[in-house]
């Protein structure tokens, strides 16, 4: 049997390791599985300045191009391809947006890091999908790793960091 004086430090260490946020690819996750804060890369900030995009600029976005105009839709943890429904600055409607979905918390979190206008090279950006009044809240029947949402579209907002 291990002496008590050895068990106590090991128990304290295990407590702190297990109660901290986990990380995936350097990004910290909150206890509910939603992503923690993340800085917007300088390359994206510069590209957004060149496009004339400012924090708070917004547009409408189709959350998953494979489920356009469907209700409800199911999103999965991981990469997502979305599409602008209306122009955003100099980016035309139908610009593809690439990012990541997290379904761990009560609200779905979607962060975008790339815009791909038609017939142009991809452009780094920082943007999030949002809807007022909890509309990105998962339906109760959502299974782990998925989120069933009422609507296939949301608002897209330019940000200078992810919170």
GROMACS .gro file of N, CA and C in nm:
model
  489
    1UNK      N    1   0.084  -0.119   0.000
    1UNK     CA    2   0.000   0.000   0.000
    1UNK      C    3   0.089   0.125   0.000
    2UNK      N    4   0.055   0.221  -0.082
    2UNK     CA    5   0.134   0.343  -0.093
    2UNK      C    6   0.115   0.430   0.030
    3UNK      N    7   0.222   0.491   0.075
    3UNK     CA    8   0.209   0.581   0.191
    3UNK      C    9   0.119   0.699   0.156
    4UNK      N   10   0.046   0.749   0.256
    4UNK     CA   11  -0.047   0.860   0.238
    4UNK      C   12   0.025   0.984   0.185
    5UNK      N   13   0.147   1.008   0.231
    5UNK     CA   14   0.218   1.128   0.186
    5UNK      C   15   0.250   1.125   0.036
    6UNK      N   16   0.249   1.010  -0.029
    6UNK     CA   17   0.268   1.002  -0.174
    6UNK      C   18   0.135   1.017  -0.249
    7UNK      N   19   0.027   0.971  -0.189
    7UNK     CA   20  -0.103   0.978  -0.254
    7UNK      C   21  -0.158   1.121  -0.262
    8UNK      N   22  -0.136   1.200  -0.158
    8UNK     CA   23  -0.190   1.336  -0.155
    8UNK      C   24  -0.136   1.422  -0.269
    9UNK      N   25  -0.003   1.431  -0.292
    9UNK     CA   26   0.043   1.513  -0.405
    9UNK      C   27  -0.007   1.461  -0.539
   10UNK      N   28  -0.012   1.330  -0.555
   10UNK     CA   29  -0.062   1.274  -0.681
   10UNK      C   30  -0.209   1.308  -0.700
   11UNK      N   31  -0.288   1.305  -0.594
   11UNK     CA   32  -0.431   1.339  -0.604
   11UNK      C   33  -0.450   1.485  -0.641
   12UNK      N   34  -0.370   1.573  -0.582
   12UNK     CA   35  -0.380   1.716  -0.612
   12UNK      C   36  -0.343   1.741  -0.759
   13UNK      N   37  -0.238   1.678  -0.807
   13UNK     CA   38  -0.197   1.693  -0.946
   13UNK      C   39  -0.306   1.642  -1.040
   14UNK      N   40  -0.361   1.526  -1.013
   14UNK     CA   41  -0.468   1.470  -1.095
   14UNK      C   42  -0.589   1.562  -1.099
   15UNK      N   43  -0.624   1.622  -0.986
   15UNK     CA   44  -0.737   1.715  -0.980
   15UNK      C   45  -0.716   1.833  -1.073
   16UNK      N   46  -0.598   1.895  -1.067
   16UNK     CA   47  -0.573   2.014  -1.149
   16UNK      C   48  -0.565   1.980  -1.297
   17UNK      N   49  -0.508   1.866  -1.332
   17UNK     CA   50  -0.500   1.827  -1.472
   17UNK      C   51  -0.639   1.797  -1.526
   18UNK      N   52  -0.723   1.728  -1.450
   18UNK     CA   53  -0.855   1.690  -1.500
   18UNK      C   54  -0.954   1.806  -1.499
   19UNK      N   55  -0.935   1.908  -1.417
   19UNK     CA   56  -1.031   2.018  -1.410
   19UNK      C   57  -0.998   2.132  -1.505
   20UNK      N   58  -0.880   2.127  -1.568
   20UNK     CA   59  -0.845   2.236  -1.659
   20UNK      C   60  -0.911   2.213  -1.795
   21UNK      N   61  -0.907   2.316  -1.877
   21UNK     CA   62  -0.963   2.305  -2.012
   21UNK      C   63  -0.875   2.211  -2.094
   22UNK      N   64  -0.934   2.137  -2.182
   22UNK     CA   65  -0.857   2.054  -2.272
   22UNK      C   66  -0.820   2.136  -2.394
   23UNK      N   67  -0.727   2.085  -2.471
   23UNK     CA   68  -0.688   2.156  -2.593
   23UNK      C   69  -0.694   2.062  -2.711
   24UNK      N   70  -0.729   2.117  -2.824
   24UNK     CA   71  -0.728   2.044  -2.951
   24UNK      C   72  -0.654   2.132  -3.050
   25UNK      N   73  -0.541   2.082  -3.099
   25UNK     CA   74  -0.464   2.160  -3.196
   25UNK      C   75  -0.422   2.296  -3.141
   26UNK      N   76  -0.395   2.307  -3.012
   26UNK     CA   77  -0.354   2.432  -2.951
   26UNK      C   78  -0.468   2.523  -2.909
   27UNK      N   79  -0.591   2.487  -2.942
   27UNK     CA   80  -0.707   2.567  -2.905
   27UNK      C   81  -0.767   2.511  -2.777
   28UNK      N   82  -0.784   2.595  -2.676
   28UNK     CA   83  -0.842   2.547  -2.551
   28UNK      C   84  -0.993   2.533  -2.565
   29UNK      N   85  -1.044   2.429  -2.504
   29UNK     CA   86  -1.188   2.406  -2.501
   29UNK      C   87  -1.240   2.433  -2.361
   30UNK      N   88  -1.356   2.493  -2.354
   30UNK     CA   89  -1.421   2.518  -2.226
   30UNK      C   90  -1.477   2.387  -2.173
   31UNK      N   91  -1.511   2.382  -2.045
   31UNK     CA   92  -1.564   2.257  -1.988
   31UNK      C   93  -1.686   2.201  -2.061
   32UNK      N   94  -1.766   2.288  -2.127
   32UNK     CA   95  -1.884   2.237  -2.199
   32UNK      C   96  -1.851   2.190  -2.341
   33UNK      N   97  -1.724   2.199  -2.382
   33UNK     CA   98  -1.683   2.153  -2.514
   33UNK      C   99  -1.678   2.262  -2.619
   34UNK      N  100  -1.722   2.383  -2.586
   34UNK     CA  101  -1.715   2.493  -2.682
   34UNK      C  102  -1.572   2.550  -2.682
   35UNK      N  103  -1.531   2.612  -2.792
   35UNK     CA  104  -1.394   2.660  -2.802
   35UNK      C  105  -1.370   2.784  -2.716
   36UNK      N  106  -1.249   2.794  -2.665
   36UNK     CA  107  -1.209   2.911  -2.588
   36UNK      C  108  -1.164   3.024  -2.680
   37UNK      N  109  -1.110   3.131  -2.621
   37UNK     CA  110  -1.066   3.246  -2.700
   37UNK      C  111  -0.955   3.208  -2.798
   38UNK      N  112  -0.952   3.280  -2.909
   38UNK     CA  113  -0.851   3.254  -3.012
   38UNK      C  114  -0.823   3.387  -3.082
   39UNK      N  115  -0.697   3.416  -3.105
   39UNK     CA  116  -0.663   3.541  -3.173
   39UNK      C  117  -0.681   3.525  -3.324
   40UNK      N  118  -0.711   3.633  -3.388
   40UNK     CA  119  -0.723   3.635  -3.534
   40UNK      C  120  -0.582   3.657  -3.589
   41UNK      N  121  -0.537   3.572  -3.679
   41UNK     CA  122  -0.402   3.589  -3.735
   41UNK      C  123  -0.385   3.724  -3.804
   42UNK      N  124  -0.265   3.779  -3.795
   42UNK     CA  125  -0.236   3.909  -3.856
   42UNK      C  126  -0.263   3.908  -4.006
   43UNK      N  127  -0.237   3.794  -4.072
   43UNK     CA  128  -0.264   3.782  -4.215
   43UNK      C  129  -0.412   3.804  -4.246
   44UNK      N  130  -0.498   3.750  -4.162
   44UNK     CA  131  -0.642   3.766  -4.181
   44UNK      C  132  -0.683   3.911  -4.154
   45UNK      N  133  -0.629   3.971  -4.049
   45UNK     CA  134  -0.662   4.111  -4.018
   45UNK      C  135  -0.623   4.202  -4.134
   46UNK      N  136  -0.505   4.178  -4.192
   46UNK     CA  137  -0.459   4.258  -4.306
   46UNK      C  138  -0.548   4.235  -4.428
   47UNK      N  139  -0.583   4.111  -4.456
   47UNK     CA  140  -0.670   4.081  -4.571
   47UNK      C  141  -0.806   4.147  -4.555
   48UNK      N  142  -0.860   4.145  -4.433
   48UNK     CA  143  -0.991   4.208  -4.410
   48UNK      C  144  -0.982   4.359  -4.428
   49UNK      N  145  -0.870   4.419  -4.386
   49UNK     CA  146  -0.851   4.564  -4.408
   49UNK      C  147  -0.849   4.595  -4.558
   50UNK      N  148  -0.778   4.512  -4.635
   50UNK     CA  149  -0.771   4.532  -4.781
   50UNK      C  150  -0.909   4.519  -4.845
   51UNK      N  151  -0.994   4.432  -4.789
   51UNK     CA  152  -1.130   4.414  -4.842
   51UNK      C  153  -1.226   4.521  -4.792
   52UNK      N  154  -1.178   4.606  -4.700
   52UNK     CA  155  -1.265   4.709  -4.644
   52UNK      C  156  -1.363   4.654  -4.541
   53UNK      N  157  -1.331   4.539  -4.482
   53UNK     CA  158  -1.419   4.478  -4.382
   53UNK      C  159  -1.378   4.522  -4.242
   54UNK      N  160  -1.476   4.561  -4.163
   54UNK     CA  161  -1.453   4.604  -4.025
   54UNK      C  162  -1.528   4.514  -3.929
   55UNK      N  163  -1.483   4.513  -3.805
   55UNK     CA  164  -1.551   4.437  -3.701
   55UNK      C  165  -1.698   4.477  -3.697
   56UNK      N  166  -1.785   4.377  -3.699
   56UNK     CA  167  -1.928   4.404  -3.695
   56UNK      C  168  -1.996   4.403  -3.831
   57UNK      N  169  -1.917   4.413  -3.939
   57UNK     CA  170  -1.978   4.400  -4.072
   57UNK      C  171  -2.044   4.264  -4.080
   58UNK      N  172  -2.158   4.259  -4.149
   58UNK     CA  173  -2.232   4.132  -4.147
   58UNK      C  174  -2.298   4.103  -4.280
   59UNK      N  175  -2.341   3.981  -4.294
   59UNK     CA  176  -2.411   3.932  -4.412
   59UNK      C  177  -2.494   3.812  -4.369
   60UNK      N  178  -2.566   3.754  -4.464
   60UNK     CA  179  -2.639   3.630  -4.439
   60UNK      C  180  -2.557   3.514  -4.493
   61UNK      N  181  -2.558   3.403  -4.420
   61UNK     CA  182  -2.479   3.288  -4.461
   61UNK      C  183  -2.564   3.161  -4.456
   62UNK      N  184  -2.547   3.077  -4.555
   62UNK     CA  185  -2.606   2.943  -4.556
   62UNK      C  186  -2.504   2.856  -4.482
   63UNK      N  187  -2.546   2.798  -4.369
   63UNK     CA  188  -2.451   2.732  -4.280
   63UNK      C  189  -2.380   2.611  -4.340
   64UNK      N  190  -2.450   2.532  -4.417
   64UNK     CA  191  -2.390   2.413  -4.478
   64UNK      C  192  -2.441   2.404  -4.622
   65UNK      N  193  -2.350   2.419  -4.719
   65UNK     CA  194  -2.393   2.420  -4.859
   65UNK      C  195  -2.462   2.291  -4.900
   66UNK      N  196  -2.439   2.184  -4.826
   66UNK     CA  197  -2.504   2.057  -4.858
   66UNK      C  198  -2.646   2.048  -4.804
   67UNK      N  199  -2.687   2.147  -4.724
   67UNK     CA  200  -2.821   2.146  -4.665
   67UNK      C  201  -2.894   2.278  -4.688
   68UNK      N  202  -2.867   2.341  -4.801
   68UNK     CA  203  -2.926   2.471  -4.833
   68UNK      C  204  -3.079   2.463  -4.830
   69UNK      N  205  -3.139   2.563  -4.768
   69UNK     CA  206  -3.285   2.576  -4.759
   69UNK      C  207  -3.354   2.453  -4.701
   70UNK      N  208  -3.289   2.386  -4.610
   70UNK     CA  209  -3.347   2.270  -4.542
   70UNK      C  210  -3.381   2.310  -4.399
   71UNK      N  211  -3.483   2.249  -4.344
   71UNK     CA  212  -3.520   2.276  -4.206
   71UNK      C  213  -3.581   2.151  -4.144
   72UNK      N  214  -3.529   2.107  -4.033
   72UNK     CA  215  -3.406   2.150  -3.967
   72UNK      C  216  -3.282   2.096  -4.039
   73UNK      N  217  -3.163   2.140  -3.993
   73UNK     CA  218  -3.038   2.088  -4.048
   73UNK      C  219  -2.960   2.023  -3.935
   74UNK      N  220  -2.867   1.936  -3.971
   74UNK     CA  221  -2.779   1.872  -3.874
   74UNK      C  222  -2.636   1.913  -3.907
   75UNK      N  223  -2.568   1.972  -3.811
   75UNK     CA  224  -2.426   2.006  -3.824
   75UNK      C  225  -2.345   1.910  -3.740
   76UNK      N  226  -2.224   1.883  -3.783
   76UNK     CA  227  -2.135   1.790  -3.715
   76UNK      C  228  -2.010   1.863  -3.669
   77UNK      N  229  -1.951   1.818  -3.559
   77UNK     CA  230  -1.823   1.872  -3.516
   77UNK      C  231  -1.723   1.859  -3.629
   78UNK      N  232  -1.648   1.966  -3.655
   78UNK     CA  233  -1.543   1.959  -3.755
   78UNK      C  234  -1.559   2.062  -3.864
   79UNK      N  235  -1.495   2.039  -3.977
   79UNK     CA  236  -1.495   2.137  -4.086
   79UNK      C  237  -1.634   2.159  -4.144
   80UNK      N  238  -1.655   2.281  -4.194
   80UNK     CA  239  -1.783   2.314  -4.258
   80UNK      C  240  -1.755   2.403  -4.379
   81UNK      N  241  -1.837   2.385  -4.482
   81UNK     CA  242  -1.834   2.472  -4.599
   81UNK      C  243  -1.967   2.545  -4.604
   82UNK      N  244  -1.961   2.676  -4.594
   82UNK     CA  245  -2.080   2.760  -4.595
   82UNK      C  246  -2.075   2.851  -4.717
   83UNK      N  247  -2.179   2.933  -4.735
   83UNK     CA  248  -2.185   3.021  -4.852
   83UNK      C  249  -2.258   3.150  -4.816
   84UNK      N  250  -2.203   3.262  -4.862
   84UNK     CA  251  -2.272   3.390  -4.843
   84UNK      C  252  -2.399   3.392  -4.926
   85UNK      N  253  -2.508   3.436  -4.864
   85UNK     CA  254  -2.635   3.455  -4.935
   85UNK      C  255  -2.647   3.596  -4.989
   86UNK      N  256  -2.569   3.688  -4.934
   86UNK     CA  257  -2.570   3.828  -4.979
   86UNK      C  258  -2.426   3.879  -4.970
   87UNK      N  259  -2.393   3.986  -5.043
   87UNK     CA  260  -2.255   4.036  -5.043
   87UNK      C  261  -2.209   4.078  -4.904
   88UNK      N  262  -2.078   4.071  -4.886
   88UNK     CA  263  -2.013   4.118  -4.763
   88UNK      C  264  -1.895   4.202  -4.806
   89UNK      N  265  -1.910   4.334  -4.798
   89UNK     CA  266  -1.806   4.423  -4.851
   89UNK      C  267  -1.790   4.395  -4.999
   90UNK      N  268  -1.668   4.366  -5.040
   90UNK     CA  269  -1.643   4.335  -5.182
   90UNK      C  270  -1.659   4.186  -5.213
   91UNK      N  271  -1.689   4.105  -5.113
   91UNK     CA  272  -1.711   3.962  -5.137
   91UNK      C  273  -1.853   3.942  -5.189
   92UNK      N  274  -1.868   3.880  -5.305
   92UNK     CA  275  -2.003   3.863  -5.362
   92UNK      C  276  -2.081   3.749  -5.294
   93UNK      N  277  -2.212   3.753  -5.310
   93UNK     CA  278  -2.294   3.639  -5.270
   93UNK      C  279  -2.238   3.518  -5.344
   94UNK      N  280  -2.254   3.404  -5.290
   94UNK     CA  281  -2.202   3.274  -5.335
   94UNK      C  282  -2.055   3.253  -5.302
   95UNK      N  283  -1.991   3.349  -5.234
   95UNK     CA  284  -1.855   3.325  -5.184
   95UNK      C  285  -1.862   3.210  -5.085
   96UNK      N  286  -1.774   3.113  -5.101
   96UNK     CA  287  -1.768   2.999  -5.008
   96UNK      C  288  -1.687   3.041  -4.886
   97UNK      N  289  -1.731   2.994  -4.771
   97UNK     CA  290  -1.663   3.020  -4.644
   97UNK      C  291  -1.625   2.887  -4.582
   98UNK      N  292  -1.504   2.879  -4.532
   98UNK     CA  293  -1.457   2.755  -4.471
   98UNK      C  294  -1.421   2.782  -4.325
   99UNK      N  295  -1.461   2.691  -4.241
   99UNK     CA  296  -1.435   2.706  -4.099
   99UNK      C  297  -1.458   2.576  -4.025
  100UNK      N  298  -1.494   2.592  -3.897
  100UNK     CA  299  -1.508   2.477  -3.809
  100UNK      C  300  -1.632   2.495  -3.722
  101UNK      N  301  -1.696   2.381  -3.693
  101UNK     CA  302  -1.815   2.376  -3.607
  101UNK      C  303  -1.780   2.304  -3.478
  102UNK      N  304  -1.828   2.359  -3.367
  102UNK     CA  305  -1.821   2.292  -3.237
  102UNK      C  306  -1.964   2.275  -3.186
  103UNK      N  307  -1.999   2.156  -3.145
  103UNK     CA  308  -2.135   2.128  -3.099
  103UNK      C  309  -2.140   2.094  -2.951
  104UNK      N  310  -2.029   2.106  -2.879
  104UNK     CA  311  -2.021   2.060  -2.741
  104UNK      C  312  -2.105   2.138  -2.642
  105UNK      N  313  -2.121   2.266  -2.659
  105UNK     CA  314  -2.196   2.348  -2.565
  105UNK      C  315  -2.343   2.354  -2.600
  106UNK      N  316  -2.420   2.435  -2.528
  106UNK     CA  317  -2.563   2.447  -2.557
  106UNK      C  318  -2.591   2.520  -2.689
  107UNK      N  319  -2.500   2.605  -2.730
  107UNK     CA  320  -2.511   2.676  -2.859
  107UNK      C  321  -2.404   2.620  -2.953
  108UNK      N  322  -2.436   2.611  -3.078
  108UNK     CA  323  -2.337   2.574  -3.179
  108UNK      C  324  -2.243   2.692  -3.198
  109UNK      N  325  -2.114   2.664  -3.211
  109UNK     CA  326  -2.014   2.768  -3.238
  109UNK      C  327  -1.957   2.739  -3.377
  110UNK      N  328  -1.962   2.841  -3.463
  110UNK     CA  329  -1.905   2.828  -3.597
  110UNK      C  330  -1.809   2.945  -3.618
  111UNK      N  331  -1.683   2.912  -3.643
  111UNK     CA  332  -1.580   3.012  -3.670
  111UNK      C  333  -1.526   2.989  -3.810
  112UNK      N  334  -1.516   3.099  -3.885
  112UNK     CA  335  -1.465   3.091  -4.022
  112UNK      C  336  -1.327   3.153  -4.030
  113UNK      N  337  -1.239   3.088  -4.109
  113UNK     CA  338  -1.103   3.140  -4.124
  113UNK      C  339  -1.063   3.161  -4.269
  114UNK      N  340  -1.156   3.131  -4.363
  114UNK     CA  341  -1.122   3.148  -4.504
  114UNK      C  342  -1.245   3.177  -4.588
  115UNK      N  343  -1.232   3.275  -4.677
  115UNK     CA  344  -1.336   3.305  -4.776
  115UNK      C  345  -1.278   3.271  -4.912
  116UNK      N  346  -1.363   3.211  -4.997
  116UNK     CA  347  -1.317   3.175  -5.132
  116UNK      C  348  -1.416   3.230  -5.234
  117UNK      N  349  -1.393   3.355  -5.279
  117UNK     CA  350  -1.481   3.414  -5.381
  117UNK      C  351  -1.471   3.335  -5.511
  118UNK      N  352  -1.575   3.340  -5.594
  118UNK     CA  353  -1.571   3.269  -5.722
  118UNK      C  354  -1.452   3.315  -5.808
  119UNK      N  355  -1.382   3.219  -5.864
  119UNK     CA  356  -1.270   3.246  -5.957
  119UNK      C  357  -1.157   3.328  -5.896
  120UNK      N  358  -1.143   3.322  -5.764
  120UNK     CA  359  -1.033   3.393  -5.697
  120UNK      C  360  -0.964   3.299  -5.599
  121UNK      N  361  -0.848   3.341  -5.554
  121UNK     CA  362  -0.774   3.265  -5.454
  121UNK      C  363  -0.843   3.279  -5.317
  122UNK      N  364  -0.829   3.181  -5.229
  122UNK     CA  365  -0.884   3.193  -5.093
  122UNK      C  366  -0.823   3.312  -5.019
  123UNK      N  367  -0.905   3.372  -4.932
  123UNK     CA  368  -0.864   3.490  -4.855
  123UNK      C  369  -0.882   3.458  -4.707
  124UNK      N  370  -0.778   3.480  -4.625
  124UNK     CA  371  -0.796   3.455  -4.482
  124UNK      C  372  -0.888   3.560  -4.419
  125UNK      N  373  -0.978   3.517  -4.334
  125UNK     CA  374  -1.070   3.607  -4.264
  125UNK      C  375  -1.091   3.555  -4.122
  126UNK      N  376  -1.158   3.634  -4.041
  126UNK     CA  377  -1.206   3.591  -3.909
  126UNK      C  378  -1.352   3.634  -3.901
  127UNK      N  379  -1.440   3.536  -3.892
  127UNK     CA  380  -1.584   3.563  -3.888
  127UNK      C  381  -1.653   3.453  -3.808
  128UNK      N  382  -1.771   3.484  -3.759
  128UNK     CA  383  -1.851   3.388  -3.683
  128UNK      C  384  -1.995   3.389  -3.735
  129UNK      N  385  -2.064   3.277  -3.716
  129UNK     CA  386  -2.207   3.270  -3.747
  129UNK      C  387  -2.282   3.297  -3.618
  130UNK      N  388  -2.389   3.377  -3.627
  130UNK     CA  389  -2.470   3.411  -3.509
  130UNK      C  390  -2.614   3.430  -3.549
  131UNK      N  391  -2.702   3.409  -3.454
  131UNK     CA  392  -2.842   3.448  -3.466
  131UNK      C  393  -2.888   3.495  -3.328
  132UNK      N  394  -2.974   3.592  -3.325
  132UNK     CA  395  -3.026   3.645  -3.199
  132UNK      C  396  -3.122   3.545  -3.134
  133UNK      N  397  -3.151   3.568  -3.009
  133UNK     CA  398  -3.248   3.491  -2.932
  133UNK      C  399  -3.219   3.341  -2.929
  134UNK      N  400  -3.091   3.303  -2.922
  134UNK     CA  401  -3.056   3.163  -2.906
  134UNK      C  402  -3.086   3.074  -3.024
  135UNK      N  403  -3.093   3.130  -3.145
  135UNK     CA  404  -3.131   3.051  -3.261
  135UNK      C  405  -3.024   2.953  -3.308
  136UNK      N  406  -2.903   2.962  -3.256
  136UNK     CA  407  -2.803   2.860  -3.285
  136UNK      C  408  -2.798   2.758  -3.171
  137UNK      N  409  -2.902   2.757  -3.091
  137UNK     CA  410  -2.913   2.661  -2.983
  137UNK      C  411  -2.954   2.526  -3.041
  138UNK      N  412  -2.886   2.422  -2.993
  138UNK     CA  413  -2.915   2.287  -3.043
  138UNK      C  414  -3.052   2.242  -2.997
  139UNK      N  415  -3.117   2.164  -3.082
  139UNK     CA  416  -3.244   2.102  -3.043
  139UNK      C  417  -3.213   1.989  -2.944
  140UNK      N  418  -3.303   1.964  -2.849
  140UNK     CA  419  -3.278   1.863  -2.746
  140UNK      C  420  -3.247   1.724  -2.801
  141UNK      N  421  -3.297   1.690  -2.917
  141UNK     CA  422  -3.272   1.557  -2.973
  141UNK      C  423  -3.135   1.542  -3.038
  142UNK      N  424  -3.051   1.646  -3.033
  142UNK     CA  425  -2.916   1.639  -3.089
  142UNK      C  426  -2.833   1.536  -3.012
  143UNK      N  427  -2.763   1.452  -3.087
  143UNK     CA  428  -2.677   1.351  -3.026
  143UNK      C  429  -2.537   1.409  -3.009
  144UNK      N  430  -2.453   1.349  -2.923
  144UNK     CA  431  -2.316   1.400  -2.906
  144UNK      C  432  -2.242   1.409  -3.039
  145UNK      N  433  -2.171   1.520  -3.058
  145UNK     CA  434  -2.097   1.542  -3.182
  145UNK      C  435  -2.180   1.600  -3.294
  146UNK      N  436  -2.310   1.623  -3.268
  146UNK     CA  437  -2.398   1.680  -3.370
  146UNK      C  438  -2.482   1.791  -3.309
  147UNK      N  439  -2.539   1.872  -3.395
  147UNK     CA  440  -2.632   1.975  -3.352
  147UNK      C  441  -2.741   1.987  -3.455
  148UNK      N  442  -2.863   1.968  -3.411
  148UNK     CA  443  -2.977   1.988  -3.499
  148UNK      C  444  -3.025   2.131  -3.476
  149UNK      N  445  -3.028   2.208  -3.584
  149UNK     CA  446  -3.069   2.349  -3.578
  149UNK      C  447  -3.197   2.369  -3.658
  150UNK      N  448  -3.278   2.463  -3.614
  150UNK     CA  449  -3.406   2.490  -3.681
  150UNK      C  450  -3.388   2.547  -3.821
  151UNK      N  451  -3.287   2.632  -3.839
  151UNK     CA  452  -3.273   2.704  -3.965
  151UNK      C  453  -3.142   2.670  -4.035
  152UNK      N  454  -3.140   2.682  -4.167
  152UNK     CA  455  -3.019   2.651  -4.244
  152UNK      C  456  -2.931   2.775  -4.265
  153UNK      N  457  -2.980   2.891  -4.227
  153UNK     CA  458  -2.901   3.013  -4.246
  153UNK      C  459  -2.889   3.090  -4.115
  154UNK      N  460  -2.794   3.182  -4.114
  154UNK     CA  461  -2.768   3.263  -3.995
  154UNK      C  462  -2.702   3.393  -4.040
  155UNK      N  463  -2.666   3.475  -3.944
  155UNK     CA  464  -2.589   3.595  -3.973
  155UNK      C  465  -2.441   3.561  -3.966
  156UNK      N  466  -2.363   3.627  -4.049
  156UNK     CA  467  -2.218   3.614  -4.047
  156UNK      C  468  -2.161   3.748  -4.004
  157UNK      N  469  -2.073   3.748  -3.905
  157UNK     CA  470  -2.016   3.873  -3.853
  157UNK      C  471  -1.865   3.867  -3.855
  158UNK      N  472  -1.805   3.974  -3.904
  158UNK     CA  473  -1.661   3.989  -3.902
  158UNK      C  474  -1.616   4.019  -3.760
  159UNK      N  475  -1.508   3.953  -3.714
  159UNK     CA  476  -1.452   3.975  -3.580
  159UNK      C  477  -1.302   3.997  -3.591
  160UNK      N  478  -1.242   4.053  -3.486
  160UNK     CA  479  -1.096   4.067  -3.485
  160UNK      C  480  -1.030   3.967  -3.391
  161UNK      N  481  -1.113   3.889  -3.319
  161UNK     CA  482  -1.066   3.776  -3.240
  161UNK      C  483  -1.188   3.692  -3.205
  162UNK      N  484  -1.163   3.568  -3.170
  162UNK     CA  485  -1.273   3.479  -3.133
  162UNK      C  486  -1.277   3.473  -2.981
  163UNK      N  487  -1.399   3.490  -2.927
  163UNK     CA  488  -1.412   3.493  -2.781
  163UNK      C  489  -1.486   3.376  -2.734
   0.00000   0.00000   0.00000
